Coordinates of C-alpha atoms and ligand atoms in Angstrom, one line a residue:
X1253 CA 5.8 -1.4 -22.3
X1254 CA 3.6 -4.5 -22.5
X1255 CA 0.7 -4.8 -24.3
X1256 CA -1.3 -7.5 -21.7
X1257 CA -3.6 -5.9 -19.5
X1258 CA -1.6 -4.7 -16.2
X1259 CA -2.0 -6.6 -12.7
X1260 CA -5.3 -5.4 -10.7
X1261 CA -3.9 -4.4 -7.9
X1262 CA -0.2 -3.5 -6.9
X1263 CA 1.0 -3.3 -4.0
X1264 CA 3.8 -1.3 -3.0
X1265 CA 7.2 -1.1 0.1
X1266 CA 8.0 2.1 -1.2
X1267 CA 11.7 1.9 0.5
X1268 CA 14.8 3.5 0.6
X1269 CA 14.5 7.5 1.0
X1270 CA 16.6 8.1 4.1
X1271 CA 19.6 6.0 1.5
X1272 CA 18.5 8.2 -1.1
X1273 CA 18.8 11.2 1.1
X1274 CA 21.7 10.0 2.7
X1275 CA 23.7 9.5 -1.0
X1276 CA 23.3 12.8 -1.4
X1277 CA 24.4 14.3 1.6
X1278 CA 20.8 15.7 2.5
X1279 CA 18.5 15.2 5.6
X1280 CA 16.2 12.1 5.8
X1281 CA 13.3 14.8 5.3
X1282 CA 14.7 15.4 1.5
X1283 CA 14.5 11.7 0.9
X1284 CA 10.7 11.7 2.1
X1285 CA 9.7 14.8 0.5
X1286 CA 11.5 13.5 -3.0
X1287 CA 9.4 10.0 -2.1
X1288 CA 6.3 11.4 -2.2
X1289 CA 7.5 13.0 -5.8
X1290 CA 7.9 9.4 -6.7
X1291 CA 4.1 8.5 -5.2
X1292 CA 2.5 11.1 -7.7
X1293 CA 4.5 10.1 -10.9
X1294 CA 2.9 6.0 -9.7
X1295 CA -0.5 6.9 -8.9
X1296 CA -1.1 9.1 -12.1
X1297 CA 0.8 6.2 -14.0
X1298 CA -1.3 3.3 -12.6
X1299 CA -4.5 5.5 -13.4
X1300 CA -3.4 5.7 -16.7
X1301 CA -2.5 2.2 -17.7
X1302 CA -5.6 1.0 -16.1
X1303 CA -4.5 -0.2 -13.0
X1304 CA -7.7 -1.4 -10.4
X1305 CA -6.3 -0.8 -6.8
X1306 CA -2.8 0.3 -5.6
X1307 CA -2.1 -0.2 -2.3
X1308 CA 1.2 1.8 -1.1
X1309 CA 2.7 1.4 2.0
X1310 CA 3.8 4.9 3.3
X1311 CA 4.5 4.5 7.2
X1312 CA 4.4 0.9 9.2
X1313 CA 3.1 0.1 13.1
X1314 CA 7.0 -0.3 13.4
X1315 CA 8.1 3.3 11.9
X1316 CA 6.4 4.4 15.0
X1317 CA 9.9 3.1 16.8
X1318 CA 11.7 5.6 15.2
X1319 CA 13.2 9.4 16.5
X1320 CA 10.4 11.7 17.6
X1321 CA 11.5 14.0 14.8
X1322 CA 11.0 11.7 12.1
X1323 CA 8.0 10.7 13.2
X1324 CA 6.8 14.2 13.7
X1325 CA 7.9 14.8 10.1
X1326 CA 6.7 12.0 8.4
X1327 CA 2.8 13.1 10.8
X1328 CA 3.8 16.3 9.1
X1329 CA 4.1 15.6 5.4
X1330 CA 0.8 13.2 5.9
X1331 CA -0.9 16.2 6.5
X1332 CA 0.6 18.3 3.7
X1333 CA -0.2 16.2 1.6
X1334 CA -3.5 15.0 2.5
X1335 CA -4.2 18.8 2.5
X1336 CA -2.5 19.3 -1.4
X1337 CA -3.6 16.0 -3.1
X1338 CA -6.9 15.4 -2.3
X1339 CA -8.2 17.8 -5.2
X1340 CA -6.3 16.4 -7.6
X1341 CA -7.0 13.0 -7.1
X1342 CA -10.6 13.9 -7.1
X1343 CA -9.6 15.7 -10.8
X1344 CA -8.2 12.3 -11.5
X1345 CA -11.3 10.6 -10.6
X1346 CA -9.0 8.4 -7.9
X1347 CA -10.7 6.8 -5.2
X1348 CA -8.9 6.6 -1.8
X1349 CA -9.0 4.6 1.1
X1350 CA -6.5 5.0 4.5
X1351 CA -6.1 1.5 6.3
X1352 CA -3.9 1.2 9.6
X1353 CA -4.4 2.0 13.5
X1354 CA -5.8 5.7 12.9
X1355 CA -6.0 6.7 16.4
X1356 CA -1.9 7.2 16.6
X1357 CA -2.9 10.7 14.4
X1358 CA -3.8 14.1 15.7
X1359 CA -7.1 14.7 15.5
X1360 CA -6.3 17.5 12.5
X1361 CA -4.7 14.8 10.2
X1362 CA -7.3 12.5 11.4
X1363 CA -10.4 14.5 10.2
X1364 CA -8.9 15.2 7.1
X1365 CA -8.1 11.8 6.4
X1366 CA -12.2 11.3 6.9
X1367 CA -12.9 14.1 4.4
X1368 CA -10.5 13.4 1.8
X1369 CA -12.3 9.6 2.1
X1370 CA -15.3 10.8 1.9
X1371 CA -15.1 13.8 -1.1
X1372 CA -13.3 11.2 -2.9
X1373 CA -15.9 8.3 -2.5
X1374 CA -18.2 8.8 -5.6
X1375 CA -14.9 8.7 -8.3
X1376 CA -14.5 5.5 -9.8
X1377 CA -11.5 5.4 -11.2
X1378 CA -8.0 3.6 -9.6
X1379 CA -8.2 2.6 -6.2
X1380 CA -5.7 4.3 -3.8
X1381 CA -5.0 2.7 -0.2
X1382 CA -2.9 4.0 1.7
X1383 CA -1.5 2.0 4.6
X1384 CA -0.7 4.2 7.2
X1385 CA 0.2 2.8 10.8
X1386 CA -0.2 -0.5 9.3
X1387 CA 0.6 -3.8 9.9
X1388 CA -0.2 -6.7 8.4
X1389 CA -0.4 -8.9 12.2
X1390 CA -2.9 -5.6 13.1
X1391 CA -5.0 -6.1 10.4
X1392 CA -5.2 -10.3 11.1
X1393 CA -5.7 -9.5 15.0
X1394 CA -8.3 -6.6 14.4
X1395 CA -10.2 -9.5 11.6
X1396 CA -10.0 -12.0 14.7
X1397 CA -11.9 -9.8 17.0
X1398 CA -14.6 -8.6 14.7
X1399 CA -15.2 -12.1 14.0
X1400 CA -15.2 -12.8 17.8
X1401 CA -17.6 -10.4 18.0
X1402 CA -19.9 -11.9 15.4
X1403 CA -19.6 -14.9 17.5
X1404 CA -20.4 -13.8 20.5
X1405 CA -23.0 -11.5 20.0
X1406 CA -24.5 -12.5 16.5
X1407 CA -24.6 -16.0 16.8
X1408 CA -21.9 -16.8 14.2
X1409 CA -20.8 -20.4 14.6
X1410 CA -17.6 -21.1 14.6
X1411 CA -17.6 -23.5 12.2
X1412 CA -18.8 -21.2 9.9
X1413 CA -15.6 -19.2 9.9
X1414 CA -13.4 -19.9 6.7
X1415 CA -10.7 -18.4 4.9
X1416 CA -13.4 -16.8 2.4
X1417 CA -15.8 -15.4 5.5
X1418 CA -12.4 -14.2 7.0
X1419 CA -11.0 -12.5 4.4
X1420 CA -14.4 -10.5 4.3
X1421 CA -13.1 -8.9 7.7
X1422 CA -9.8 -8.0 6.6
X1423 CA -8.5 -4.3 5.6
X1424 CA -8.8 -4.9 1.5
X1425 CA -11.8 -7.1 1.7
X1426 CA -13.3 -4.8 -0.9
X1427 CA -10.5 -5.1 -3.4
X1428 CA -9.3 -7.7 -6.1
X1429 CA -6.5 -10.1 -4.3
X1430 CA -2.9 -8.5 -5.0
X1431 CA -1.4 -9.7 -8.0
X1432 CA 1.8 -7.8 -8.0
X1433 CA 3.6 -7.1 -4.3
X1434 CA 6.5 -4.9 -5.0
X1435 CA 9.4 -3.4 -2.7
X1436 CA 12.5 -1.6 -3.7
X1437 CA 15.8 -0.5 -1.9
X1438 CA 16.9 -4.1 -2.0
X1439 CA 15.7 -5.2 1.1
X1440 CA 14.2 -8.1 0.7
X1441 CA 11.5 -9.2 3.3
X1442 CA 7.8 -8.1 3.7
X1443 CA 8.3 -5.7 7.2
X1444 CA 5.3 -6.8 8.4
X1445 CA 2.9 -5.2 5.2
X1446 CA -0.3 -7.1 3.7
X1447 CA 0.7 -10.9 4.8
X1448 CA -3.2 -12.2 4.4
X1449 CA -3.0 -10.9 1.1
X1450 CA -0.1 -11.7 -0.5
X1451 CA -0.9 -15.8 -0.3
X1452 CA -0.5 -15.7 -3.6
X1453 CA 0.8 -12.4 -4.6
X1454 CA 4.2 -12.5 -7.1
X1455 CA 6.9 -10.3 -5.4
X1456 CA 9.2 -8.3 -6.8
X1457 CA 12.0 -6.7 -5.3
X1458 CA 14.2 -4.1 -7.0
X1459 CA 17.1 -2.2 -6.0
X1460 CA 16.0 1.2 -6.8
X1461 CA 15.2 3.6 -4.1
X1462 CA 11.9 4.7 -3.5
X1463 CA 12.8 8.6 -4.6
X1464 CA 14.5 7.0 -7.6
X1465 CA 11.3 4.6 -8.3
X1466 CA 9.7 6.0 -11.5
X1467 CA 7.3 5.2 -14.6
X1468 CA 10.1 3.0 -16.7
X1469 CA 10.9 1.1 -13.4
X1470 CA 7.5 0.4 -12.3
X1471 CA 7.0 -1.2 -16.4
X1472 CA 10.4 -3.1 -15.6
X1473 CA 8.0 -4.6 -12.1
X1474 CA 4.6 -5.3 -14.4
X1475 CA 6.8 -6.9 -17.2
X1476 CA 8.5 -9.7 -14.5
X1477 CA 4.9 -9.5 -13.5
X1478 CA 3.5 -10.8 -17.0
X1479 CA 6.3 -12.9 -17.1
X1480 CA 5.3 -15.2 -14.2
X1481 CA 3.8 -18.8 -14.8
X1482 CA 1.0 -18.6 -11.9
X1483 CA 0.2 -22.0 -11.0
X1484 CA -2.0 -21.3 -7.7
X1485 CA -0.8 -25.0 -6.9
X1486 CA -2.7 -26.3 -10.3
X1487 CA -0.4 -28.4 -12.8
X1488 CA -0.3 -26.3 -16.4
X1489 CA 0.3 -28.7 -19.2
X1490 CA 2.3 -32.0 -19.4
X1491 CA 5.6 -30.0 -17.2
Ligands
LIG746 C1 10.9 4.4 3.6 O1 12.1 5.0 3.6 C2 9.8 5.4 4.2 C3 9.4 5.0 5.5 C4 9.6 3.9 6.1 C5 8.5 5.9 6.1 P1 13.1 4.8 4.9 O2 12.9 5.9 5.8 O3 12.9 3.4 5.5 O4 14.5 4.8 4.2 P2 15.7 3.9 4.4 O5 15.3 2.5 4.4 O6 16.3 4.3 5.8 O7 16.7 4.2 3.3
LIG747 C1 8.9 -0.6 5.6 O1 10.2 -0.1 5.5 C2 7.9 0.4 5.9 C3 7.6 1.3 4.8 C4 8.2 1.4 3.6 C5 6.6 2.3 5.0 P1 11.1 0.0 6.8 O2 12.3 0.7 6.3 O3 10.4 0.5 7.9 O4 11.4 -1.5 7.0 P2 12.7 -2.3 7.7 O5 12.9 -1.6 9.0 O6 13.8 -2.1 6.8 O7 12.3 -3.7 7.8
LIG748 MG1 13.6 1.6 5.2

């Protein structure tokens, strides 16, 4: 494992557990249950090593296209593991955070997702956000119209509005930028996640499915990571 300090804040397309599933001739809901197996081992890892914010992707605005029975099941396990986790990441002293269009949940899963937020809000240990019902044009469209609010009935001026002041209305305002943007399953586009964010994020994509997705692979992900000249448009050297 590398020795330089790891990325701040990773972000995470945990894909792949229906293929996973499907590989071993059991239903979908294996391959989810076995993924959230995989989201324990990476939060307790990224607490470990040091890790500043990890932002996981867990169900997308799209996802909501899919079979009323997954989506049922996927609500289900939400609220199964809201219910199971939240003492241990408070043992963990984990911080968590839920971004995405809420409002899609039952009010049970809802609530809880307030009070797990809010019992966890003094740790101050990793960051945890999980992006559920989220999608990256949301979050730029729902920025846009709290700014249009300011506007119109605070007095902002538009010409005040820059990438900076924007950013401040976005879900992970309060976060370091993402350094690391990983997805795995092989597929290799950004399904409408964090696109504010990941201006300059370095993306890594790995064939691994999610269920599969463990401590050695997530090194493999931070080692590319280290690896990576980052230029932010500046000239290094002579080259
Ligand atoms: C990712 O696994 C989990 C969610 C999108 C909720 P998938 O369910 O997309 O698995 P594949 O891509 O079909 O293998
Ligand atoms: C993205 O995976 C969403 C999550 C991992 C939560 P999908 O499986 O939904 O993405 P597509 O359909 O392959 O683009
Ligand atoms: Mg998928």
């Amino acid at each position: 494992m590398s020795e330089k300090s790891p990325p701040k804040h990773i972000a995470i397309i945990m894909d792949g557990n229906g293929r996973w599933a499907k590989s071993k001739h059991l239903p979908r809901s294996s391959g989810h249950q076995r993924g959230v197996q995989s989201v324990r081992k990476i939060v307790k890892h990224c607490a470990k090593i040091g890790v500043n914010t990890l932002t996981l992707f867990a169900f997308s605005s799209e996802n909501m296209k899919r079979s009323e029975e997954e989506v049922g099941l996927l609500f289900k396990l939400f609220l199964t593991v809201l219910k199971s986790e939240t003492k241990k990441l408070k043992d963990n002293n984990i911080k968590l955070k839920i971004i995405g269009d809420l409002s899609v949940f039952t009010p049970e899963i809802q609530s809880l997702a307030e009070d797990a937020q809010e019992q966890l809000q003094n740790n101050n240990g990793l960051n945890l956000v999980i992006a559920a019902n989220y999608g990256g044009q949301w979050d730029i469209a729902e920025a846009a119209k709290k700014i249009a609010e300011k506007v119109s009935v605070d007095g902002l001026k538009p010409q005040d509005i820059d990438s900076d002041l924007f950013h401040n209305y976005t879900a992970l305002a309060e976060y370091p930028r993402v350094d690391l943007l990983i997805r795995t399953s092989g597929e290799v586009r950004i399904s409408n996640f964090l696109l504010w964010d990941i201006a300059y994020s370095e993306l890594y994509f790995c064939d691994t499915l999610w269920p599969d997705f463990d401590e050695e692979e997530l090194s493999l992900a931070i080692d590319s990571f280290h690896s990576r000249d980052r230029r932010f448009g500046e000239r290094n050297g002579n080259t």
